[in-house]
C-alpha cells in the first residue's frame, strides 16, 4: 500500500469537509510512516482550511514534537490511543456527521446497507462516555478517555460516540477517508430503509468481509476524484489529469 | 469576549443565509457595545445581501435612532424585548429554518442531540401566540408581542415560535450565530433519531452545561470558517488567511 | 400592484428552477397585462434556460398568437383554463417538486406549517385525473382536462395533481412564485412534523388569512433576492444593487 | 431515434454524476450503433471524469476490443448480459444512489409515484445475489452473475440489486439516463409518501404505459439541460445555445 504524505493528510481533511462528513470541526490523522509510535494530525483548525503546513507530529500520548506555536486539537487523544491499541490502524477520522449521530442515540444497530459500507457488517459498537466518566463535557480530552474509547472500538472499523459522533479507522489513509464517507452515506440509507418498516436485508458478515476487500483494492478511484475536488490546479503534479 | 463590530453583524446575517438557517427572511441583531439600552440590526433586507451600511440603531422599544430613509424589520420588537428582559444576552438571531419548525407544531420536545447543541439541554420552550393574542398574523410586530415572547424564552438559549420559527440568543454575536446554526442541525438529527424509534439518549442537562462551556470557548474556529465563506477577498484585512 | 414584464416572467421561470421547485420541466405563466383574455408563457424549454425571447402569447384556449416557429408546452391548457375560471388569478406556476407529490398520493391533507405558507391554510384540494378521464397519460393536454383541473382548484391558492405535481396561483407573478416555493418548503416541514407523530398545530384559517396579507405585502423582498441569483450582471438595470 | 455518439455516452456518465445518481462509482453503457453484438462503456474511472477518450468497446461477454492499456470496469458483465438478453435495450445505467438502495433491502415494492417515473409502473424486481451465488463480494464480476441479473430484470425497465444498487435500461441512451435519474427521484418521493402512512395512489400500469410514451417523446428537453451543465463552452458545437 502506498505511503501517504502530509499533503495527502491535509487533502484528506479538506475531502471530508467537502464531502459533508466534517463541518467546521472534525479531524483526521495518520500514523507516522517512519515511526509507529508517532502520528500526524492538523493543528486546531477548521478542516476545510488545512494545508500541509498545518500538520503536526504527536507521540501516542498526544505530546507535540514540533509545535512551533501551533496548537493541537484537544481530541488528539482519541487518535493516539487508537494507534496504541490497534497496530493495524494507519489512519483515524473523527467527525459529527448528522446522519450518523442518531445511531448513537437509540438502540437500533448500524448495518452495512450496501457494498460500499461493507466494513460495517462486522458490527458497530457504541461508546457512552457516561458509563465510565459520568457527567462530562463529552470531549475526548485525555489519555484515559481516549483509551476507553479505543477499548469500545475493539476490532471494529467504526465506533459511535453517543451524543457526539463517530470514529472510523483503516489500514491506510485512503481507507479511513473512504470509511468515514460511507459511514455517513450508509447511515442515510439505513434511516430511509427503517422508515419503510420491516427487517433490513443488509450485508451478512461474510458478504461484508468479501466486499470490503474489493473496496480496499479500488479505493484509489474514489480518492482521486475526491482529491481533485479539493486541490487547486497549481498544487497538482505536472500533467496529472483531473 | 471580543466586541463585535457592525461588519461582524452584517457578516453574521450573510453567514446564517449561507448556512441555510435564513432564507429570504430572517434577522440577527446585537446589543450596542457602548449602550446597553440600544441594539443594532439590519434594515429590512434579504439577509444574504446585508452589508455594514445596512445596520441601523434602535432603542429597546424599536425606535430607530439613525433611519436615514431606511426601514427596519417589523419584527425588531422580538429583539428589543429580549434585550430588555435578559441582561446577559448580547445577540439574537431569528429564523424559520425548515427542520426546526416541526418542533413548534407537535408535542415532542427538542433535545440536545450532540455536544454542538449543548445549549438545548436545559430545555426549549414553545411560544404559541394564540394563547395571549388569539388569531393573529403571527408576526412579532409590537412591544407587547415581543415582551410575551421574551417571557416564554425565560432563561433558555432558544425559544420556538409555533407555526413561525425560532429565536436563539447568546452572550456574544458569535455564540448566537453558532446556536442558531446548531439548533437547525440538531433538529435534523433529532428528526432522524425519532424516525428510528425508542427513547433518545440526548445530552443530560449537566453534560449540556459542561459541553456548552467548551463550545463557547472554541466558537471562534467555526466563526472564522463561516465568515470566510461570505467575505470577498477585497473585504478581508490585509494578510488574513482563508 | 406593479405589472410584471416578460423579463420578469422569464426570470420567474429561472427562479423556480434555481430554488428547486422546477426540475428539467415545470412552467410559469402570467395573464397578459393589457388583455385579460390572453396569457404569456414560455415556449417548451427547460425552465432554467428561459429568457424573454422565449415568451409566447396564447388565447385562454391555448392557441398561439405569435408562434414564429416556437412550440408551446402541451400543458398550456392547465394555465388557460385557470385564467378562464378565476378572474382574480394573474399568474400560475406548475411543477413536480418532490416534497409536494407525496401529498397527492395519500389521504393526509396539506397544512400551512408556518406563516410563509399561510396561503395553504384555507385548504388544498387534490385533483385525480382518473375520476373523470380514466386511465390517461396524466398530462393536462386539452381544454377539457384543464377545465376539470380548474374546477378542482376552486377558490384555493394551490391544487395538488395526483401522481403528477401541483399548481399554485396568485394575484401577481411574484405572489405565484412565492407560493410555489413555499408550497414545496411547507411540504418538507409537514413531512418532518408528521414523522414526529401526533396532531400538528398548523395555522388556523383565520391566522392564514391574516398572515397571507403580510406575505403579499412583503413578497418583493424575497423576489429581489431570488431574481438577483438568476440575473447576470449585464442584464441588471444600471445601478441596481445585488 | 437519433443515434448517440461516444461524446454523448461520456456526457451521460458526467450527467449521472452531476445529478447525484452516480457517486465516485457507477457506469453507463450503450449498445454499439453499428454492431448489436458489441457495447461501448468507459474504462474504470470516476464517472464525473469520463470523456470520449475513455470509451472502450466490448463484446457481450465483456472482452475488450480496443484496450490500448485501458482497464474496464469489473462490472461490465452487468451490461453485456443485459444486452444479450434484451434486444430492445440500447443503453444501461448502473448506480448506487442512496434513496434507491432502501427498496432493495425491505419488502416494500417500488412504485411509479408520478409521471416522470412512469417506467416503474409495470413493476420493479429485486435481485438478491445470495439466492444463486451464496455469500459473495456482491460485485457482478462474471458472465454468470450478469446473466442471473439479466434474468431477474426480465422485461422491466429497472431492477434493484439487494445491498448494492440498481440498473436502469432504455431504448436509447437518453431514455436510460432519464430513467436512472427518475428512479432516484421517485424513490425519494415514495420514501416520503410512505412516512405519511396509508396506501399510495401511484400510477396504475396503464397510466404508466401511456405516460412513459410521453416521457420518451420529450426526453430531449431534459437531456439538453442536463448535458449543458456538464459540457464546457469549448466543447459545445458552434452556435449551440445554453
GROMACS .gro file of C-alpha atoms in nm, chain D residues 11-211:
model
  201
  737UNK     CA    1  -2.165   1.314  -2.127
  738UNK     CA    2  -2.418   1.062  -1.992
  739UNK     CA    3  -2.162   0.948  -1.737
  740UNK     CA    4  -2.093   1.304  -1.626
  741UNK     CA    5  -2.466   1.385  -1.622
  742UNK     CA    6  -2.543   1.098  -1.387
  743UNK     CA    7  -2.264   1.214  -1.155
  744UNK     CA    8  -2.381   1.576  -1.176
  745UNK     CA    9  -2.741   1.477  -1.099
  746UNK     CA   10  -2.638   1.278  -0.790
  747UNK     CA   11  -2.721   0.934  -0.927
  748UNK     CA   12  -2.356   0.830  -0.955
  749UNK     CA   13  -2.103   0.898  -0.680
  750UNK     CA   14  -1.737   0.808  -0.725
  751UNK     CA   15  -1.863   0.487  -0.885
  752UNK     CA   16  -2.141   0.398  -1.129
  753UNK     CA   17  -2.127   0.334  -1.503
  754UNK     CA   18  -2.341   0.375  -1.810
  755UNK     CA   19  -2.307   0.196  -2.144
  756UNK     CA   20  -2.470   0.185  -2.485
  757UNK     CA   21  -2.503  -0.082  -2.749
  758UNK     CA   22  -2.270  -0.024  -3.041
  759UNK     CA   23  -2.473   0.162  -3.307
  760UNK     CA   24  -2.325  -0.049  -3.591
  761UNK     CA   25  -2.289  -0.386  -3.421
  762UNK     CA   26  -2.557  -0.524  -3.192
  763UNK     CA   27  -2.309  -0.776  -3.052
  764UNK     CA   28  -2.086  -0.506  -2.905
  765UNK     CA   29  -2.131  -0.235  -2.646
  766UNK     CA   30  -1.946   0.082  -2.552
  767UNK     CA   31  -1.852   0.175  -2.195
  768UNK     CA   32  -1.597   0.387  -2.013
  769UNK     CA   33  -1.274   0.248  -1.877
  770UNK     CA   34  -1.269   0.214  -1.497
  771UNK     CA   35  -1.280   0.579  -1.390
  772UNK     CA   36  -1.484   0.804  -1.165
  773UNK     CA   37  -1.792   0.885  -1.377
  774UNK     CA   38  -1.758   1.261  -1.333
  775UNK     CA   39  -1.424   1.250  -1.515
  776UNK     CA   40  -1.520   1.046  -1.823
  777UNK     CA   41  -1.454   1.192  -2.168
  778UNK     CA   42  -1.480   1.039  -2.515
  779UNK     CA   43  -1.121   0.910  -2.498
  780UNK     CA   44  -1.217   0.683  -2.211
  781UNK     CA   45  -1.481   0.490  -2.405
  782UNK     CA   46  -1.391   0.127  -2.479
  783UNK     CA   47  -1.561  -0.134  -2.697
  784UNK     CA   48  -1.656  -0.474  -2.556
  785UNK     CA   49  -1.807  -0.798  -2.679
  786UNK     CA   50  -2.123  -0.902  -2.499
  787UNK     CA   51  -1.906  -1.136  -2.292
  788UNK     CA   52  -1.705  -0.838  -2.172
  789UNK     CA   53  -1.389  -0.884  -2.376
  790UNK     CA   54  -1.224  -0.560  -2.476
  791UNK     CA   55  -1.167  -0.497  -2.849
  792UNK     CA   56  -0.952  -0.187  -2.817
  793UNK     CA   57  -0.795  -0.181  -2.470
  794UNK     CA   58  -0.482   0.025  -2.556
  795UNK     CA   59  -0.372  -0.013  -2.194
  796UNK     CA   60  -0.707   0.086  -2.053
  797UNK     CA   61  -0.883  -0.124  -1.788
  798UNK     CA   62  -1.257  -0.185  -1.800
  799UNK     CA   63  -1.493  -0.189  -1.503
  800UNK     CA   64  -1.522  -0.528  -1.331
  801UNK     CA   65  -1.898  -0.499  -1.359
  802UNK     CA   66  -1.909  -0.470  -1.738
  803UNK     CA   67  -2.079  -0.812  -1.728
  804UNK     CA   68  -2.389  -0.650  -1.582
  805UNK     CA   69  -2.415  -0.454  -1.906
  806UNK     CA   70  -2.313  -0.724  -2.150
  807UNK     CA   71  -2.557  -0.983  -2.027
  808UNK     CA   72  -2.848  -0.741  -2.032
  809UNK     CA   73  -2.771  -0.656  -2.396
  810UNK     CA   74  -2.763  -1.030  -2.468
  811UNK     CA   75  -3.097  -1.096  -2.301
  812UNK     CA   76  -3.283  -0.787  -2.419
  813UNK     CA   77  -3.265  -0.697  -2.786
  814UNK     CA   78  -3.476  -0.386  -2.721
  815UNK     CA   79  -3.224  -0.237  -2.480
  816UNK     CA   80  -2.986   0.020  -2.630
  817UNK     CA   81  -2.838   0.159  -2.306
  818UNK     CA   82  -2.784   0.055  -1.944
  819UNK     CA   83  -2.701   0.263  -1.635
  820UNK     CA   84  -2.592   0.111  -1.304
  821UNK     CA   85  -2.553   0.311  -0.984
  822UNK     CA   86  -2.588   0.310  -0.606
  823UNK     CA   87  -2.795   0.616  -0.538
  824UNK     CA   88  -2.889   0.641  -0.173
  825UNK     CA   89  -3.268   0.668  -0.199
  826UNK     CA   90  -3.299   0.362  -0.421
  827UNK     CA   91  -3.097   0.120  -0.208
  828UNK     CA   92  -3.357   0.101   0.073
  829UNK     CA   93  -3.610  -0.056  -0.166
  830UNK     CA   94  -3.369  -0.344  -0.226
  831UNK     CA   95  -3.344  -0.406   0.150
  832UNK     CA   96  -3.708  -0.426   0.254
  833UNK     CA   97  -4.032  -0.586   0.133
  834UNK     CA   98  -4.196  -0.263   0.013
  835UNK     CA   99  -4.213  -0.259  -0.370
  836UNK     CA  100  -4.111   0.050  -0.565
  837UNK     CA  101  -4.399   0.239  -0.723
  838UNK     CA  102  -4.428   0.497  -1.000
  839UNK     CA  103  -4.502   0.798  -0.781
  840UNK     CA  104  -4.550   1.037  -1.072
  841UNK     CA  105  -4.548   1.061  -1.448
  842UNK     CA  106  -4.173   1.108  -1.479
  843UNK     CA  107  -4.131   0.768  -1.315
  844UNK     CA  108  -4.393   0.604  -1.536
  845UNK     CA  109  -4.146   0.331  -1.640
  846UNK     CA  110  -4.167   0.190  -1.286
  847UNK     CA  111  -4.542   0.127  -1.303
  848UNK     CA  112  -4.501  -0.218  -1.462
  849UNK     CA  113  -4.314  -0.337  -1.152
  850UNK     CA  114  -3.957  -0.334  -1.021
  851UNK     CA  115  -3.799  -0.673  -0.947
  852UNK     CA  116  -3.530  -0.725  -0.680
  853UNK     CA  117  -3.218  -0.935  -0.744
  854UNK     CA  118  -3.061  -1.099  -0.437
  855UNK     CA  119  -2.725  -1.242  -0.536
  856UNK     CA  120  -2.738  -1.484  -0.239
  857UNK     CA  121  -3.018  -1.685  -0.395
  858UNK     CA  122  -2.793  -1.834  -0.657
  859UNK     CA  123  -2.437  -1.750  -0.555
  860UNK     CA  124  -2.442  -1.758  -0.174
  861UNK     CA  125  -2.208  -1.532   0.025
  862UNK     CA  126  -2.025  -1.317  -0.232
  863UNK     CA  127  -1.847  -0.985  -0.262
  864UNK     CA  128  -2.171  -0.854  -0.422
  865UNK     CA  129  -1.995  -0.748  -0.742
  866UNK     CA  130  -2.141  -0.851  -1.080
  867UNK     CA  131  -1.800  -0.972  -1.185
  868UNK     CA  132  -1.873  -1.264  -1.420
  869UNK     CA  133  -2.085  -1.363  -1.715
  870UNK     CA  134  -2.280  -1.596  -1.485
  871UNK     CA  135  -2.366  -1.325  -1.238
  872UNK     CA  136  -2.455  -1.085  -1.517
  873UNK     CA  137  -2.684  -1.342  -1.677
  874UNK     CA  138  -2.859  -1.410  -1.347
  875UNK     CA  139  -2.915  -1.039  -1.301
  876UNK     CA  140  -3.049  -1.006  -1.655
  877UNK     CA  141  -3.286  -1.290  -1.575
  878UNK     CA  142  -3.415  -1.104  -1.271
  879UNK     CA  143  -3.463  -0.788  -1.478
  880UNK     CA  144  -3.693  -0.975  -1.718
  881UNK     CA  145  -3.900  -0.728  -1.921
  882UNK     CA  146  -3.873  -0.449  -1.666
  883UNK     CA  147  -3.711  -0.107  -1.707
  884UNK     CA  148  -3.533  -0.119  -1.372
  885UNK     CA  149  -3.401  -0.394  -1.145
  886UNK     CA  150  -3.289  -0.343  -0.786
  887UNK     CA  151  -2.977  -0.519  -0.660
  888UNK     CA  152  -3.009  -0.604  -0.289
  889UNK     CA  153  -2.748  -0.425  -0.078
  890UNK     CA  154  -2.590  -0.289  -0.391
  891UNK     CA  155  -2.788  -0.054  -0.615
  892UNK     CA  156  -2.991  -0.068  -0.934
  893UNK     CA  157  -2.975  -0.094  -1.311
  894UNK     CA  158  -3.197   0.106  -1.547
  895UNK     CA  159  -3.233   0.024  -1.916
  896UNK     CA  160  -3.389   0.203  -2.210
  897UNK     CA  161  -3.447   0.207  -2.584
  898UNK     CA  162  -3.195   0.492  -2.617
  899UNK     CA  163  -2.908   0.641  -2.421
  900UNK     CA  164  -3.118   0.942  -2.333
  901UNK     CA  165  -3.401   0.720  -2.208
  902UNK     CA  166  -3.170   0.514  -1.985
  903UNK     CA  167  -3.025   0.831  -1.833
  904UNK     CA  168  -3.373   0.974  -1.779
  905UNK     CA  169  -3.487   0.654  -1.612
  906UNK     CA  170  -3.183   0.633  -1.384
  907UNK     CA  171  -3.243   0.991  -1.267
  908UNK     CA  172  -3.615   0.947  -1.207
  909UNK     CA  173  -3.568   0.611  -1.037
  910UNK     CA  174  -3.373   0.802  -0.773
  911UNK     CA  175  -3.619   1.092  -0.753
  912UNK     CA  176  -3.927   0.870  -0.742
  913UNK     CA  177  -3.764   0.667  -0.466
  914UNK     CA  178  -3.727   0.987  -0.263
  915UNK     CA  179  -4.090   1.072  -0.321
  916UNK     CA  180  -4.206   0.724  -0.221
  917UNK     CA  181  -3.996   0.729   0.097
  918UNK     CA  182  -4.171   1.049   0.197
  919UNK     CA  183  -4.517   0.927   0.100
  920UNK     CA  184  -4.459   0.607   0.298
  921UNK     CA  185  -4.370   0.812   0.606
  922UNK     CA  186  -4.711   0.983   0.586
  923UNK     CA  187  -4.878   0.640   0.608
  924UNK     CA  188  -5.160   0.463   0.428
  925UNK     CA  189  -5.183   0.334   0.071
  926UNK     CA  190  -5.013   0.527  -0.210
  927UNK     CA  191  -5.217   0.624  -0.516
  928UNK     CA  192  -4.927   0.565  -0.755
  929UNK     CA  193  -4.962   0.534  -1.131
  930UNK     CA  194  -5.164   0.236  -1.250
  931UNK     CA  195  -4.983   0.014  -1.504
  932UNK     CA  196  -5.196   0.154  -1.786
  933UNK     CA  197  -5.132   0.513  -1.680
  934UNK     CA  198  -4.764   0.424  -1.662
  935UNK     CA  199  -4.760   0.280  -2.011
  936UNK     CA  200  -4.923   0.591  -2.155
  937UNK     CA  201  -4.718   0.842  -1.958
   0.00000   0.00000   0.00000
